[in-house]
Short mmCIF file of C-alpha atoms in Angstrom, two decimals:
data_model
loop_
_atom_site.label_atom_id
_atom_site.label_comp_id
_atom_site.label_asym_id
_atom_site.label_seq_id
_atom_site.Cartn_x
_atom_site.Cartn_y
_atom_site.Cartn_z
CA MET X 119 -54.92 12.92 56.15
CA PHE X 120 -57.36 11.72 53.52
CA LEU X 121 -56.10 14.42 51.12
CA LEU X 122 -52.50 13.31 51.68
CA PHE X 123 -53.52 9.69 51.13
CA LEU X 124 -55.30 10.60 47.89
CA ARG X 125 -52.38 12.70 46.61
CA THR X 126 -49.97 9.84 47.30
CA LEU X 127 -52.13 7.38 45.35
CA LEU X 128 -52.46 9.77 42.41
CA VAL X 129 -48.70 10.47 42.24
CA TYR X 130 -47.97 6.75 42.55
CA ALA X 131 -50.37 5.99 39.69
CA ALA X 132 -48.81 8.76 37.58
CA VAL X 133 -45.27 7.45 38.14
CA ILE X 134 -46.24 3.84 37.37
CA GLY X 135 -48.14 4.87 34.26
CA GLY X 136 -45.30 7.07 33.06
CA LEU X 137 -42.63 4.44 33.55
CA ARG X 138 -44.79 1.87 31.79
CA PHE X 139 -45.25 4.29 28.91
CA THR X 140 -41.51 4.86 28.52
CA GLY X 141 -40.89 1.09 28.40
CA LYS X 142 -38.37 0.86 31.23
CA ARG X 143 -36.25 -2.26 31.43
CA GLN X 144 -35.03 -4.00 34.56
CA LEU X 145 -32.98 -1.86 36.95
CA GLY X 146 -29.77 -3.73 36.14
CA GLU X 147 -30.28 -3.02 32.44
CA LEU X 148 -30.86 0.74 32.62
CA SER X 149 -28.69 2.95 30.46
CA THR X 150 -27.10 6.13 31.82
CA SER X 151 -29.97 8.39 30.71
CA GLU X 152 -32.62 5.98 31.99
CA PHE X 153 -30.92 5.68 35.37
CA ALA X 154 -30.75 9.48 35.64
CA VAL X 155 -34.46 9.74 34.82
CA THR X 156 -35.29 7.11 37.44
CA ILE X 157 -33.47 9.10 40.13
CA LEU X 158 -35.10 12.39 39.10
CA VAL X 159 -38.55 10.81 38.98
CA SER X 160 -38.20 9.58 42.56
CA GLU X 161 -37.18 13.05 43.71
CA LEU X 162 -39.92 14.87 41.83
CA ALA X 163 -42.60 12.43 42.95
CA SER X 164 -41.79 13.04 46.62
CA ILE X 165 -42.40 16.81 46.41
CA PRO X 166 -46.22 16.86 46.03
CA ILE X 167 -46.50 14.05 48.57
CA GLN X 168 -44.48 15.76 51.31
CA ASP X 169 -45.62 19.35 50.66
CA THR X 170 -49.40 19.65 50.43
CA ALA X 171 -49.01 23.34 49.57
CA VAL X 172 -47.67 22.33 46.14
CA PRO X 173 -50.53 21.90 43.65
CA LEU X 174 -50.90 18.33 42.51
CA LEU X 175 -50.70 19.40 38.88
CA GLY X 176 -47.50 21.29 39.66
CA GLY X 177 -45.95 18.03 40.87
CA ILE X 178 -47.20 15.81 38.04
CA LEU X 179 -46.35 18.22 35.20
CA PRO X 180 -42.54 17.99 35.77
CA LEU X 181 -42.86 14.20 35.88
CA ALA X 182 -44.73 14.14 32.59
CA THR X 183 -42.19 16.51 31.00
CA LEU X 184 -39.24 14.41 32.16
CA LEU X 185 -40.76 11.16 30.94
CA ALA X 186 -41.72 12.70 27.60
CA VAL X 187 -38.15 13.87 27.10
CA GLU X 188 -36.91 10.36 27.90
CA VAL X 189 -39.24 8.93 25.24
CA LEU X 190 -37.90 11.40 22.68
CA VAL X 191 -34.30 10.56 23.65
CA SER X 192 -35.05 6.83 23.29
CA CYS X 193 -36.48 7.40 19.81
CA LEU X 194 -33.46 9.49 18.87
CA CYS X 195 -31.06 6.79 20.09
CA ARG X 196 -32.95 4.19 18.09
CA ARG X 197 -32.67 6.21 14.90
CA SER X 198 -29.15 7.61 15.32
CA SER X 199 -26.16 5.43 16.19
CA ARG X 200 -24.14 8.58 16.93
CA ALA X 201 -26.67 9.77 19.51
CA ARG X 202 -26.81 6.27 21.00
CA ARG X 203 -23.02 6.22 21.42
CA LEU X 204 -23.06 9.70 22.96
CA LEU X 205 -25.87 9.06 25.45
CA CYS X 206 -25.51 5.35 26.17
CA GLY X 207 -21.86 4.60 25.39
CA ASN X 208 -20.26 1.69 23.55
CA PRO X 209 -19.32 -1.86 24.59
CA CYS X 210 -15.69 -1.87 25.73
CA VAL X 211 -13.41 -4.91 25.45
CA VAL X 212 -11.37 -5.25 28.65
CA ILE X 213 -9.89 -8.74 28.06
CA ARG X 214 -8.48 -9.93 24.74
CA ASP X 215 -7.21 -13.48 24.31
CA GLY X 216 -6.63 -14.02 28.02
CA ALA X 217 -4.90 -10.68 28.72
CA PHE X 218 -6.21 -7.45 30.24
CA ASP X 219 -6.40 -4.35 28.06
CA ASP X 220 -4.61 -1.87 30.35
CA ALA X 221 -5.55 1.17 28.29
CA MET X 222 -9.25 0.30 28.34
CA LEU X 223 -9.24 -0.40 32.08
CA CYS X 224 -7.63 3.01 32.64
CA ARG X 225 -10.19 4.67 30.40
CA LEU X 226 -13.07 3.05 32.31
CA ARG X 227 -11.37 3.70 35.68
CA LEU X 228 -11.65 0.03 36.59
CA ALA X 229 -9.14 -2.09 38.47
CA PRO X 230 -8.32 -5.66 37.40
CA GLU X 231 -9.85 -6.80 40.69
CA ASP X 232 -13.21 -5.42 39.56
CA ILE X 233 -13.09 -7.51 36.40
CA LEU X 234 -11.91 -10.60 38.28
CA SER X 235 -14.87 -10.27 40.64
CA ALA X 236 -17.28 -10.06 37.69
CA LEU X 237 -15.59 -13.07 36.08
CA ARG X 238 -16.14 -15.13 39.21
CA LEU X 239 -19.82 -14.16 39.19
CA ALA X 240 -19.92 -15.41 35.60
CA GLY X 241 -18.41 -18.74 36.68
CA VAL X 242 -14.91 -18.08 35.27
CA THR X 243 -11.92 -18.40 37.59
CA ARG X 244 -8.99 -17.99 35.18
CA VAL X 245 -8.37 -15.01 32.93
CA GLN X 246 -6.52 -17.34 30.53
CA ASP X 247 -9.83 -19.07 29.76
CA VAL X 248 -11.40 -15.87 28.45
CA ARG X 249 -11.24 -14.97 24.77
CA ARG X 250 -13.16 -11.71 25.13
CA ALA X 251 -14.66 -9.88 28.10
CA VAL X 252 -16.81 -6.87 27.29
CA VAL X 253 -18.17 -4.18 29.59
CA GLU X 254 -21.61 -3.44 28.17
CA PRO X 255 -23.17 0.06 28.15
CA ASN X 256 -25.34 -0.91 31.14
CA GLY X 257 -22.21 -1.78 33.16
CA GLN X 258 -22.56 -5.55 33.04
CA LEU X 259 -19.67 -7.79 31.97
CA SER X 260 -20.18 -10.20 29.07
CA VAL X 261 -17.72 -13.08 28.96
CA ILE X 262 -16.87 -15.10 25.85
CA PRO X 263 -14.73 -18.12 26.84
CA ARG X 264 -12.22 -19.85 24.62
CA ALA X 265 -13.49 -22.69 22.49
CA GLY X 266 -12.10 -25.35 24.82
CA ARG X 267 -13.83 -23.76 27.82
CA GLN X 268 -17.26 -23.31 26.32
CA PRO X 269 -20.03 -25.46 27.81
CA LEU X 270 -20.86 -28.48 25.70
CA THR X 271 -24.23 -29.06 24.12
CA ALA X 272 -25.64 -32.17 22.49
CA ASP X 273 -24.63 -30.89 19.06
CA ASP X 274 -21.07 -30.24 20.19
CA LEU X 275 -20.55 -33.94 20.80
CA HIS X 276 -20.76 -34.52 17.04
CA GLN X 277 -18.75 -31.56 15.77
CA ALA X 278 -15.65 -29.55 16.63
CA GLN X 279 -16.15 -26.36 18.59
CA GLN X 280 -15.52 -23.08 16.83
CA GLU X 281 -14.10 -19.87 18.17
CA GLN X 282 -16.59 -17.10 18.82
CA GLY X 283 -16.02 -13.37 18.80
CA VAL X 284 -17.87 -10.25 19.82
CA PRO X 285 -20.65 -9.71 17.24
CA LEU X 286 -20.90 -6.18 15.86
CA VAL X 287 -23.95 -4.79 14.12
CA LEU X 288 -23.15 -4.09 10.46
CA VAL X 289 -26.70 -3.44 9.22
CA SER X 290 -29.61 -2.31 11.37
CA GLU X 291 -33.05 -1.92 9.79
CA GLY X 292 -31.55 -1.37 6.36
CA ARG X 293 -28.89 1.11 7.55
CA LEU X 294 -25.18 0.33 7.22
CA ILE X 295 -23.14 0.95 10.38
CA ARG X 296 -19.85 2.00 8.80
CA ARG X 297 -18.06 2.47 12.13
CA ASN X 298 -18.43 -1.23 12.95
CA ALA X 299 -17.63 -2.18 9.35
CA ARG X 300 -14.31 -0.32 9.56
CA GLN X 301 -13.55 -2.04 12.88
CA LEU X 302 -13.96 -5.43 11.19
CA GLY X 303 -12.13 -4.30 8.04
CA LYS X 304 -15.15 -4.82 5.80
CA THR X 305 -15.99 -2.68 2.78
CA ASP X 306 -19.49 -1.81 1.61
CA ALA X 307 -19.13 -4.25 -1.30
CA GLU X 308 -18.09 -7.10 1.01
CA ILE X 309 -21.05 -6.49 3.29
CA LEU X 310 -23.41 -6.41 0.33
CA ARG X 311 -21.97 -9.73 -0.92
CA LEU X 312 -22.46 -11.21 2.54
CA CYS X 313 -26.10 -10.10 2.51
CA ARG X 314 -26.70 -11.47 -0.96
CA GLY X 315 -25.11 -14.77 0.00
CA ARG X 316 -27.70 -15.09 2.76
CA GLY X 317 -30.78 -14.24 0.71
CA ALA X 318 -30.98 -10.44 0.82
CA ALA X 319 -30.83 -8.66 -2.53
CA SER X 320 -30.07 -5.29 -0.92
CA LEU X 321 -29.34 -3.73 2.45
CA GLU X 322 -32.89 -2.38 2.62
CA GLN X 323 -34.18 -5.95 2.96
CA VAL X 324 -31.99 -6.62 6.01
CA PHE X 325 -33.44 -6.10 9.48
CA LEU X 326 -30.24 -7.06 11.29
CA LEU X 327 -26.79 -8.26 10.25
CA THR X 328 -24.08 -9.02 12.80
CA LEU X 329 -20.56 -10.28 12.26
CA ASP X 330 -17.72 -11.10 14.63
CA ASP X 331 -13.97 -11.21 14.08
CA CYS X 332 -14.13 -14.99 13.62
CA GLY X 333 -16.41 -14.72 10.60
CA ASN X 334 -19.59 -15.85 12.35
CA ALA X 335 -22.52 -13.95 10.83
CA PHE X 336 -26.21 -13.65 11.64
CA LEU X 337 -28.73 -12.12 9.26
CA GLN X 338 -32.44 -11.55 9.74
CA LEU X 339 -34.58 -10.29 6.89
CA ARG X 340 -37.24 -7.64 7.40
CA SER X 341 -39.89 -10.26 6.71
CA GLY X 342 -38.81 -12.01 9.91
CA GLY X 343 -36.91 -14.97 8.41
CA ASP X 344 -33.45 -15.84 9.76
CA ALA X 345 -30.44 -16.63 7.58
#
């Protein structure tokens, strides 16, 4: 019994340490690969606990291998937008200007009732009030209401509200994301002019640049200053 107790504590410590090392987010924010790893880790961790005939190292080694692969996949997704799209997926717009996108719902195998339920959880009762609704890669629904339905702030009382769109990443850590640029109809020269107009002499100086279809831009320089 003491040996079983000790093995359980060691496996528990190994799982906690491994998950902390891989930088896991909250359960509701796990990507597809992270969720798969979480399930496999739970299965592998139970083997050396239930079967004392299995060497403890033989139970921990598969855990370490799986978590190491997940770290490598995370690094690959961070460096390659193509790998990130393949393994994690893309945000998908399911509502545009108060109307469902039937083709996208079919592609995601979602019913309108599923989206309506998520809208109610977000505090929205009418589809007409939604400018954009986006199913994120982690499965959550992001809702962007129309200008007239956006919650007021103190600043809004002194200025007219502006429409907001879905921001797309155009530059990430000095790298131009041409797929998003084509989606917004922006050329390389236009993006460079946008960067220069906000204090960046070149793309290499840009940590992050986002732009939505309403022209709202956000730029952060590598030095940490916002523009």
